[in-house]
Coordinates of C-alpha atoms and ligand atoms in Angstrom, one line a residue:
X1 CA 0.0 0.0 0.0
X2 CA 1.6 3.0 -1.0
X3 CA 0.8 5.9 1.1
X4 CA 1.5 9.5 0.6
X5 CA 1.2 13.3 2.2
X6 CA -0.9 15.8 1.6
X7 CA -1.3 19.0 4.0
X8 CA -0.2 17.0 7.0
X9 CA -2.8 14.5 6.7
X10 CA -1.7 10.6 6.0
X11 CA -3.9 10.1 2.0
X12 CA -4.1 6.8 0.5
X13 CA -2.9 6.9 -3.1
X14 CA -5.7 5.5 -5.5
X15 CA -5.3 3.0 -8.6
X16 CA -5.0 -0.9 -8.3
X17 CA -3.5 -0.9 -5.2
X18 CA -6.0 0.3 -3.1
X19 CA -7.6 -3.2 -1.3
X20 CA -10.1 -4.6 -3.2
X21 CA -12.5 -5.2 -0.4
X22 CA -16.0 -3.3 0.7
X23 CA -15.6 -2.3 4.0
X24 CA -18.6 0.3 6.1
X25 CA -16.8 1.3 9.0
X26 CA -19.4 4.0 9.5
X27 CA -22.7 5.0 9.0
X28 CA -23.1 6.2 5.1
X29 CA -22.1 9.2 5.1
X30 CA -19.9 8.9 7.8
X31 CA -19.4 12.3 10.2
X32 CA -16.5 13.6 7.8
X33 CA -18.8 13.9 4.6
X34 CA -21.6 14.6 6.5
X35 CA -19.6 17.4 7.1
X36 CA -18.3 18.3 4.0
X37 CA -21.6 18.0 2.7
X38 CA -23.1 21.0 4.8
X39 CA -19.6 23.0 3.3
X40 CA -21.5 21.7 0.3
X41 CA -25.1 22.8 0.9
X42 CA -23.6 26.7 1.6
X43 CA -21.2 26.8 -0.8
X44 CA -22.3 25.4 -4.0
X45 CA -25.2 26.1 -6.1
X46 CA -28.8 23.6 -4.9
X47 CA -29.0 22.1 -8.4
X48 CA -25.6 20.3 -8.3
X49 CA -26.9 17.2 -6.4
X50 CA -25.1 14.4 -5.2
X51 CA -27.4 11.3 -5.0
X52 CA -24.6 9.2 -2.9
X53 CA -23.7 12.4 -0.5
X54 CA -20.2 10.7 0.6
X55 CA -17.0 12.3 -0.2
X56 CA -14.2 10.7 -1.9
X57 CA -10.4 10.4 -0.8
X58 CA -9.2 7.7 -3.1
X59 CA -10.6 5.3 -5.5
X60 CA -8.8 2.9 -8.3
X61 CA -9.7 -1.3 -9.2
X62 CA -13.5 -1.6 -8.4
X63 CA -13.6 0.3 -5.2
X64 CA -14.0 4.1 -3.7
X65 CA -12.6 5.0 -0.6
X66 CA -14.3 8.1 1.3
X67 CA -12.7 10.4 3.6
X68 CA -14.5 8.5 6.8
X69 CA -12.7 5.1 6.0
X70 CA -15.3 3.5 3.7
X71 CA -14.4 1.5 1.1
X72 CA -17.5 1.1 -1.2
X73 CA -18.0 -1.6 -4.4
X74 CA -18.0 0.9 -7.5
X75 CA -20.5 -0.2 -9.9
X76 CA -20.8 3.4 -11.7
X77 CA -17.5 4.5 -12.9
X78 CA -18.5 7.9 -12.6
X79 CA -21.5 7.1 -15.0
X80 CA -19.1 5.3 -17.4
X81 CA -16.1 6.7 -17.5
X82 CA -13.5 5.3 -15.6
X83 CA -13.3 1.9 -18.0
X84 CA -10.0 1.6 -17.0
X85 CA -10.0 2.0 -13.6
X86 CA -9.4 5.1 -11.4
X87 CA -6.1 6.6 -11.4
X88 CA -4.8 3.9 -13.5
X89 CA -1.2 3.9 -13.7
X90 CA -0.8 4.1 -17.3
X91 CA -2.7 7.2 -17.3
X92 CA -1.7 8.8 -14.4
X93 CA 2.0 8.3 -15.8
X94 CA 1.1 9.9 -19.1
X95 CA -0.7 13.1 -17.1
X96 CA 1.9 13.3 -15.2
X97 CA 4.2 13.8 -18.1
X98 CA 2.1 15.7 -20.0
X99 CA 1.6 18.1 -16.7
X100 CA 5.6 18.8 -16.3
X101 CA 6.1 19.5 -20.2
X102 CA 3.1 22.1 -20.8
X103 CA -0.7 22.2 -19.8
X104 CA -2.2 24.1 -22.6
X105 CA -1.9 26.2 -26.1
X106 CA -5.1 26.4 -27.4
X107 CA -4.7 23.8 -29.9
X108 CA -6.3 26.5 -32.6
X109 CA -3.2 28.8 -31.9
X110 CA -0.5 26.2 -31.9
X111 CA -0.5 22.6 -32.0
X112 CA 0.5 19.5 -30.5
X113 CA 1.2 16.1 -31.2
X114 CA -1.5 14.2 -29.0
X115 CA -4.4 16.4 -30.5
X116 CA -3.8 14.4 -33.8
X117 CA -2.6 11.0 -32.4
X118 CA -5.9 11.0 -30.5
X119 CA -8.1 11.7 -34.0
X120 CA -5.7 9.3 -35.7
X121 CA -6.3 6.7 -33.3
X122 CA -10.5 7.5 -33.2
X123 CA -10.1 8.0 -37.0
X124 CA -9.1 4.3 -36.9
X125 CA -11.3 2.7 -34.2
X126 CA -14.1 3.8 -35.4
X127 CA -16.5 2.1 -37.2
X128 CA -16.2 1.8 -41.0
X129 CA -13.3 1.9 -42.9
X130 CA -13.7 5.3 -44.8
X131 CA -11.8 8.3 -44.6
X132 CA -12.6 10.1 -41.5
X133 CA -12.0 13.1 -39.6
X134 CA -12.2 13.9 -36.0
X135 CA -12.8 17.2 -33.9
X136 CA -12.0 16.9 -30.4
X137 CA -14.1 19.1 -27.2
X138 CA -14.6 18.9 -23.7
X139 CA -18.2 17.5 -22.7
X140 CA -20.4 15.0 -24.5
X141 CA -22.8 17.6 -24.3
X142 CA -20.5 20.0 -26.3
X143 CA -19.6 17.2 -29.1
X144 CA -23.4 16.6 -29.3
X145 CA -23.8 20.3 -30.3
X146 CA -21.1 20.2 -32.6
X147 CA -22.0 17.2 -34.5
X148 CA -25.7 18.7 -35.0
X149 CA -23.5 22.3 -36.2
X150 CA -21.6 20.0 -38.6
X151 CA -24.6 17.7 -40.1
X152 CA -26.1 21.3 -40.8
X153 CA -23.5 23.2 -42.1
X154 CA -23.1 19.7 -44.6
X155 CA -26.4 19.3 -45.5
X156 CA -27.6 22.8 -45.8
X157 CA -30.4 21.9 -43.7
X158 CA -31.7 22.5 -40.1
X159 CA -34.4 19.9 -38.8
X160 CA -32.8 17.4 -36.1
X161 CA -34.5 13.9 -35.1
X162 CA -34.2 12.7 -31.9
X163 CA -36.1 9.7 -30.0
X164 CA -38.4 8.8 -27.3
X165 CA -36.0 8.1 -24.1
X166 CA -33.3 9.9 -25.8
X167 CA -30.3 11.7 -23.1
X168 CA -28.1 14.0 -25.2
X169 CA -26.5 16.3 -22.2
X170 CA -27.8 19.6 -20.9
X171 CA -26.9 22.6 -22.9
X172 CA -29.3 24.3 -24.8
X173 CA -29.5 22.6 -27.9
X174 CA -28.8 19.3 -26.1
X175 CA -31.3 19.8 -23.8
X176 CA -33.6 20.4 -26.4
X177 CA -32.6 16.6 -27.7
X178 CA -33.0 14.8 -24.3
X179 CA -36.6 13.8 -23.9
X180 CA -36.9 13.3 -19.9
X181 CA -38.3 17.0 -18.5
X182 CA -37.3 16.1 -14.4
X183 CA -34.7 16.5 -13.6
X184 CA -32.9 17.6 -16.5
X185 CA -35.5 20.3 -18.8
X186 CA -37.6 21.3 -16.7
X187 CA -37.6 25.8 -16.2
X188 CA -34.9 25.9 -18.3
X189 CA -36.7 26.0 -21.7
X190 CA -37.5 27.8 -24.4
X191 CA -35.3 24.6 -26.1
X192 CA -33.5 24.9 -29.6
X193 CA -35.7 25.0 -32.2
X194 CA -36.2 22.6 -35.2
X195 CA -35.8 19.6 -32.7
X196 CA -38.3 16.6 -33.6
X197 CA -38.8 13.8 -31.1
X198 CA -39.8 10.0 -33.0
X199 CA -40.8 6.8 -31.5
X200 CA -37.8 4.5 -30.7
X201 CA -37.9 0.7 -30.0
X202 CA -38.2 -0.4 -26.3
X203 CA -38.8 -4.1 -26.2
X204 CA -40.1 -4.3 -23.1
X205 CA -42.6 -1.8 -23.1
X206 CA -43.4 -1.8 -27.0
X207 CA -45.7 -5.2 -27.2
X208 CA -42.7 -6.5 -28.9
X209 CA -42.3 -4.7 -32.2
X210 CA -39.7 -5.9 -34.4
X211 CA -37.0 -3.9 -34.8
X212 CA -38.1 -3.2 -38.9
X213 CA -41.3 -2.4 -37.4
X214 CA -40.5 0.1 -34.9
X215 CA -38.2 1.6 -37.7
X216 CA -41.2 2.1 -40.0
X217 CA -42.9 3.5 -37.3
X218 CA -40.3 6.0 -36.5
X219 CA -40.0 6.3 -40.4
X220 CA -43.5 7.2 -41.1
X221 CA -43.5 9.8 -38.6
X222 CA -40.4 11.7 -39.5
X223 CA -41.6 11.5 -43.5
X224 CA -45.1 13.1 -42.5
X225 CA -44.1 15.3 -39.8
X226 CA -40.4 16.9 -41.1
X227 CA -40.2 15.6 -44.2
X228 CA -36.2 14.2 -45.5
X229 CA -35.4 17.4 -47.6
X230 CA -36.2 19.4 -44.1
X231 CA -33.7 17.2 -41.9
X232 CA -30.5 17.6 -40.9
X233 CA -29.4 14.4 -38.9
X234 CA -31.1 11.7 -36.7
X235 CA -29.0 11.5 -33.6
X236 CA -29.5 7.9 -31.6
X237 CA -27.8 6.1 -28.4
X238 CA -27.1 2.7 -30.1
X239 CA -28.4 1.6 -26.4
X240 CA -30.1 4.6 -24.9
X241 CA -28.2 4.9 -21.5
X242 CA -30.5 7.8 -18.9
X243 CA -33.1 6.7 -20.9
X244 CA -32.9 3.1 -19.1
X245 CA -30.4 0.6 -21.0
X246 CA -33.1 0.5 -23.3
X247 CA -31.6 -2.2 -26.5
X248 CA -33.2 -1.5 -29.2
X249 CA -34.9 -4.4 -31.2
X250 CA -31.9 -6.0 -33.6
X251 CA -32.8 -4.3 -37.4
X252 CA -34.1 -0.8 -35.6
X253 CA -30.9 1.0 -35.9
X254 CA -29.9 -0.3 -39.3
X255 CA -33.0 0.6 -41.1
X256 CA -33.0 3.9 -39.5
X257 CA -29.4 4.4 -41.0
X258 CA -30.2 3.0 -44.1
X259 CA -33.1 5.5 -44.5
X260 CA -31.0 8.0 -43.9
X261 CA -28.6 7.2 -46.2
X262 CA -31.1 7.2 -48.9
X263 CA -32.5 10.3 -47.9
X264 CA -29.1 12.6 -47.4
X265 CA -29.7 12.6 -43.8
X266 CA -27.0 12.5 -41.6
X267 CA -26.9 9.2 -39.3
X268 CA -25.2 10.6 -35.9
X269 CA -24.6 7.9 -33.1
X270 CA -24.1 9.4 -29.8
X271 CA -21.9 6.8 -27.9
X272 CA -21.3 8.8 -25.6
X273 CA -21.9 6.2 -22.8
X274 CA -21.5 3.2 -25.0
X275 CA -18.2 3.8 -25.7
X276 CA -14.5 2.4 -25.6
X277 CA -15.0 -1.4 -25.1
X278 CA -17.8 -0.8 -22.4
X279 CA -20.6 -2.8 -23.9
X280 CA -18.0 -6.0 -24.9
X281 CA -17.0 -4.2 -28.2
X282 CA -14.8 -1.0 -29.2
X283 CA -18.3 0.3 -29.9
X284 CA -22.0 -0.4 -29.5
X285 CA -22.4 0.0 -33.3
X286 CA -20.6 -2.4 -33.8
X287 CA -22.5 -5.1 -32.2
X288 CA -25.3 -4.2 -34.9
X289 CA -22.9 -3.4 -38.1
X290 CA -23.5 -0.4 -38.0
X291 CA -21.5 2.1 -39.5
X292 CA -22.3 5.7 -38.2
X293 CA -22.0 8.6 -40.6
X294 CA -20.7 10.6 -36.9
X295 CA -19.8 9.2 -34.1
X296 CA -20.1 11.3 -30.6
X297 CA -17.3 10.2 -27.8
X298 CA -16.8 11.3 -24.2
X299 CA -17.1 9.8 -21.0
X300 CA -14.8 6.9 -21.1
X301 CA -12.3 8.7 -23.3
X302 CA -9.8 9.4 -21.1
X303 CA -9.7 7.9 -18.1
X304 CA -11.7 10.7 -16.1
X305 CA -10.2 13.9 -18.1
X306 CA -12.7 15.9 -19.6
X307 CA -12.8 14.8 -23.2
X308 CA -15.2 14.7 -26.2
X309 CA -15.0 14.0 -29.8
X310 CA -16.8 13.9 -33.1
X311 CA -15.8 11.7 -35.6
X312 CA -17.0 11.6 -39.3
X313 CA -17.0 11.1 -43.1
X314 CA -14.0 13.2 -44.0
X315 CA -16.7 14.7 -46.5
X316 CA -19.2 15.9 -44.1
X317 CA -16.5 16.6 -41.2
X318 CA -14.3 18.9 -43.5
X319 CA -17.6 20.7 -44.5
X320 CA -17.3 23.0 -42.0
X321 CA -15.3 26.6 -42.8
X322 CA -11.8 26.9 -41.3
X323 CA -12.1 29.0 -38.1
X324 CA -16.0 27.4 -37.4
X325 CA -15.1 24.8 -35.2
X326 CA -13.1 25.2 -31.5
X327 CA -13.0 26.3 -28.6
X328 CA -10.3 27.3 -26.1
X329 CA -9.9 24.3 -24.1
X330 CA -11.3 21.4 -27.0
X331 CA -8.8 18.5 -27.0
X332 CA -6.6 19.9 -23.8
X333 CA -3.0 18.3 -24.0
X334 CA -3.6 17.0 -20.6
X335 CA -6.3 15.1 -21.4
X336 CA -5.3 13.8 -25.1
X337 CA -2.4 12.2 -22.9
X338 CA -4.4 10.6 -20.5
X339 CA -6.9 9.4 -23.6
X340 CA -3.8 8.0 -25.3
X341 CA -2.9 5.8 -22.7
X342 CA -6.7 5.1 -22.0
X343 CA -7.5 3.8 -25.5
X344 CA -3.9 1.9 -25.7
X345 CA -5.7 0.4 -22.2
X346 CA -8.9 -0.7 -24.1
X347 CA -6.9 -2.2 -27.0
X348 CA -3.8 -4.0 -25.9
X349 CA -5.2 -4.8 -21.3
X350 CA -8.2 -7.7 -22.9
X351 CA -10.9 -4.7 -21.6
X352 CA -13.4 -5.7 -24.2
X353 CA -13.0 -9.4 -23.6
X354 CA -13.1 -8.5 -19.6
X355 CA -16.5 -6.3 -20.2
X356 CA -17.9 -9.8 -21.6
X357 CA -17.2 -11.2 -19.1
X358 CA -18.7 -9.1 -16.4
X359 CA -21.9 -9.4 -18.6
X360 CA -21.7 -12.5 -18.0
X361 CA -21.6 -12.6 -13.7
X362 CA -24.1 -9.9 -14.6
X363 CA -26.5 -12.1 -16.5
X364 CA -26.4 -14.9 -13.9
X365 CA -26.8 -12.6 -10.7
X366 CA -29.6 -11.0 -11.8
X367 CA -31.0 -13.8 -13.9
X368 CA -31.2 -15.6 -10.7
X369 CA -32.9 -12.3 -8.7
X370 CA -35.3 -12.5 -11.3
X371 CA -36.2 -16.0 -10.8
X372 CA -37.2 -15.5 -7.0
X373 CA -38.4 -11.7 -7.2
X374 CA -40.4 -10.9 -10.1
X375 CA -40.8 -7.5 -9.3
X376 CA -37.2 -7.9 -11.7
X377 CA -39.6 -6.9 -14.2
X378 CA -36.5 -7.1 -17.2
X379 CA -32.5 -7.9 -17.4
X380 CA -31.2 -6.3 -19.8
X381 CA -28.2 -4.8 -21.7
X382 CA -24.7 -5.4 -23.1
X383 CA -21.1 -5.7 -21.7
X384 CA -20.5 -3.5 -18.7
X385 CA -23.9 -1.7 -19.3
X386 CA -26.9 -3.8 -18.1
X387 CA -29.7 -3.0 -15.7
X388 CA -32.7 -4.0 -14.4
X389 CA -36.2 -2.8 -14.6
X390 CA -38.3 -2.8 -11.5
X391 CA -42.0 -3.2 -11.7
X392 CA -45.3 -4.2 -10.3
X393 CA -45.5 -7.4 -11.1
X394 CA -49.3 -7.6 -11.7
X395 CA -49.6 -4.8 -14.2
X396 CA -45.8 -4.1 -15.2
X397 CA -46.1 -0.3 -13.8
X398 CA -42.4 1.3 -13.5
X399 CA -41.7 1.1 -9.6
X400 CA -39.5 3.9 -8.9
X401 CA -40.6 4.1 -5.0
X402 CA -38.7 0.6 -4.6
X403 CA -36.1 1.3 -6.7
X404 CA -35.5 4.7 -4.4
X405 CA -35.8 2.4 -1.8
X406 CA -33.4 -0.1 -3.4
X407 CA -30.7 1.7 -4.4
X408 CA -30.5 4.0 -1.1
X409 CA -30.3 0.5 1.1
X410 CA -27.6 -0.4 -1.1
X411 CA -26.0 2.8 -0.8
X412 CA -26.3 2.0 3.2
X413 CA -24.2 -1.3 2.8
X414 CA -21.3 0.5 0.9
X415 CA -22.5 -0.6 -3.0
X416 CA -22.4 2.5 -5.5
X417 CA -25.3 2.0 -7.5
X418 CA -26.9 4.4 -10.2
X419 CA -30.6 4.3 -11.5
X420 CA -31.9 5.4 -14.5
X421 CA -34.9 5.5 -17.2
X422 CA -37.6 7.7 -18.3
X423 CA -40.2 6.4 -15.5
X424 CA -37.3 6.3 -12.7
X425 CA -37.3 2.1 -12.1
X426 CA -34.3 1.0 -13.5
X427 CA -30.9 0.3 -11.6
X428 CA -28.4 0.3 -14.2
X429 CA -24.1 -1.3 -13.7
X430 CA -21.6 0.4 -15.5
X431 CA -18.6 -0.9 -13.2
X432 CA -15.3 -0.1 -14.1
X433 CA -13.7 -3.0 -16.5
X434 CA -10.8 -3.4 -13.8
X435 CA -13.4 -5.0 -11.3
X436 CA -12.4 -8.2 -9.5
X437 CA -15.1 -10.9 -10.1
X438 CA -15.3 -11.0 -6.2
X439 CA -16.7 -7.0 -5.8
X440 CA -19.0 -7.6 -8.9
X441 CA -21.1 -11.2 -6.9
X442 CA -20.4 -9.1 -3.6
X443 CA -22.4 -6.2 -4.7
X444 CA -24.9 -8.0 -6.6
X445 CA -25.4 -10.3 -3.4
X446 CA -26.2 -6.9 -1.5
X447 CA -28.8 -6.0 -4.2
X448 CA -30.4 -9.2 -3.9
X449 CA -30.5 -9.0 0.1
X450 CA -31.7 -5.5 -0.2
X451 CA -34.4 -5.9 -2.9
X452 CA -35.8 -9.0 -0.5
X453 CA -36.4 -6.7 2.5
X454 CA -37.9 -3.6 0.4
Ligands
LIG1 C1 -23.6 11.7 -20.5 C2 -24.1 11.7 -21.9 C3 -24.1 12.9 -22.7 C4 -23.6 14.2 -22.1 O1 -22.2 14.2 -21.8 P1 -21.6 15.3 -20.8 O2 -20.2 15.0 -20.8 O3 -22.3 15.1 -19.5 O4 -22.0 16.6 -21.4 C5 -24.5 12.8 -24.0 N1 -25.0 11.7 -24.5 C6 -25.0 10.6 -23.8 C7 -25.6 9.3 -24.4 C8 -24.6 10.5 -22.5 O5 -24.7 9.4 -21.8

């Protein structure tokens, strides 16, 4: 254990090494966050929540250790974005070097060599095997915007699609895209104009359409409601991730792009969450062949640096006028070192195989919840990204009272767990890929104990 100081106090050092082992020492919160939380609630604006009020001193492997002495079974990376692990060693090294040789230019006033190894190396990983370009921000939110500036500026057109469960961030314009009003629309409208929402495919709420079908369905509505020679783009989630780890029906996504291709429509996949080996492939699309015209990136980028990206047809991507794309901080050296390392993790450390895997345990742990509880209502998802949907079981009604009530009792017994979905009643895994085995049955066997006693 490798322990260093900071300001007098002993800190553990995160990464691997931390032990591996969930461990409530006190209440959760424990008095120290408890405290730091009523810093919080002065200091910093009622709207940034925290829905697991504990405070973090070091994390790294599958676990998170708080500032009270907790160690607690990470099965959110940070909403999908430490893949790799927290304070993995491979990225801290390249940060670290990165740090001592300079923090920032503004890559649109000088440049630097990890800017383009990171588009060379999305350019490549990518689905599809044309030529590409790539354009690299901060926020998923930010690369959603951009991609939707770019399909317009290419197409000479303004009308967007988006779907039914659809999360896109929570600027303006993405905002506008996301369909869920609490928490994340609600008073902050009026919304981007030109945005169109269409039906999506939800198996297990849409009397089990086909994937063609609910295609046709979507299809029909865009054609009598926008119109082709209106719209812009169709921006999807291959799996829709706030939405609830919705899959979409196998076929849904490829006749959507294939319609769009025929129509001069530009097919954006936001992978966003899906992304970077998380679902048991480099990318979501390509469990369904399918071959995005853009591609949106973040989250698990680069290891927990801020990072975005949109990657494209070299045709549609270069479309854009020298000058109209930026910003200051877009593709910081700092973390186009980190997502180096990061991606060189997902290729060469056996994540993707290790994401299959943990689908896998998943699959059997909750398969077996759902045998004994059938409030379990569905198990689904792919990789490192599956959840559950909690219902009643008479009527299949979203239950998002027991689900509250799940996932704080969980909390309790030191097991990070994250909900999502459009009605509130779905408890979703996203642990990091660098999860023992052990942790992953641990916290499932928590879930189970907890869901019996709620
Ligand atoms: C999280 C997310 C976003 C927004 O990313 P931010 O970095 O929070 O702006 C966009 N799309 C999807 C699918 C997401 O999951």
């Amino acid at each position: 254990m490798t322990l260093t100081t900071s300001r007098s106090t002993e800190v553990q050092s995160g990464g691997p090494g931390l032990r591996q082992v969930r461990n409530v020492v006190t209440a959760i919160p424990g008095p120290k966050s408890v405290e730091l939380n009523s810093r919080k609630s002065a200091a910093v604006a009622r709207g940034v929540g925290i829905s697991l009020p504990i405070y973090v001193q070091a994390a790294g492997g599958g676990v998170v250790l708080d500032v009270d002495g907790n160690t607690l079974i990470d099965l959110g990376s940070g909403i999908a974005v430490t893949g790799v692990g927290n304070s993995a060693p491979a990225i801290v090294a390249a940060v670290t070097e990165q740090v001592n040789q300079f923090t920032h230019t503004c890559f649109t006033i000088t440049g630097y060599e990890g800017y383009v190894a990171v588009a060379e190396l999305l350019n490549e990983l990518t689905p599809g095997d044309h030529d590409k370009r790539t354009a690299l921000f901060n926020s998923g939110a930010e690369a959603v915007e951009n991609a939707v500036k770019i399909a317009r500026h290419f197409t000479g057109k303004q009308a967007v699609v988006a779907f039914d469960h659809a999360y896109h961030g929570r600027t303006n314009l993405t905002m506008a895209l996301t369909a869920k009003s609490m928490p994340y629309k609600s008073g902050f409208g009026p919304f981007a104009p030109e945005v169109y929402r269409a039906p999506s495919s939800y198996p297990f709420r849409d009397g089990g359409l086909s994937g063609a079908e609910a295609a046709e369905r979507a299809i029909t509505q865009i054609e009598k409601q926008i119109g082709a020679s209106n719209l812009a783009a169709v921006i999807i989630e291959p799996i829709q991730g706030e939405g609830g780890f919705i899959v979409p029906a196998h076929g849904f996504l490829q006749t959507i792009a294939a319609w769009c291709r025929a129509n001069g429509v530009v097919f954006i996949a936001d992978e966003v969450q899906t992304g970077f080996a998380r679902t048991g492939a480099m990318f979501a699309s390509d469990h369904e062949d399918l071959v995005p015209d853009i591609i949106v990136t973040a989250k698990g980028i680069a290891g927990g640096l801020p990072l975005s990206a949109v990657t494209g047809r070299a045709e549609i991507m270069d479309a854009a006028h020298v000058g109209g794309l930026g910003g200051t901080y877009g593709g910081n050296p700092i973390a186009c070192a980190a997502a180096i390392a990061t991606i060189h993790s997902y290729q060469n450390d056996g994540l993707i195989e290790r994401a299959r895997d943990i689908e896998a345990v998943l699959l059997q742990e909750l398969g077996a919840l759902q045998a004994v509880d059938p409030r379990v209502g569905d198990v689904r998802g792919r990789g490192a990204m599956m959840a559950i949907e909690l219902v009643d079981p008479a009527t299949n009604e979203p239950d998002a009272a027991l689900t509250t009530r799940v996932v704080s009792a969980a909390h309790a017994e030191g097991v990070i767990l994250l909900t999502c979905g459009t009605y509130g009643n779905v408890i979703r895994f996203l642990p990091p890929l660098t999860i023992s085995d052990d942790l992953l049955r641990d916290g499932i066997s928590v879930l189970g104990n907890v869901l019996a006693s709620s």
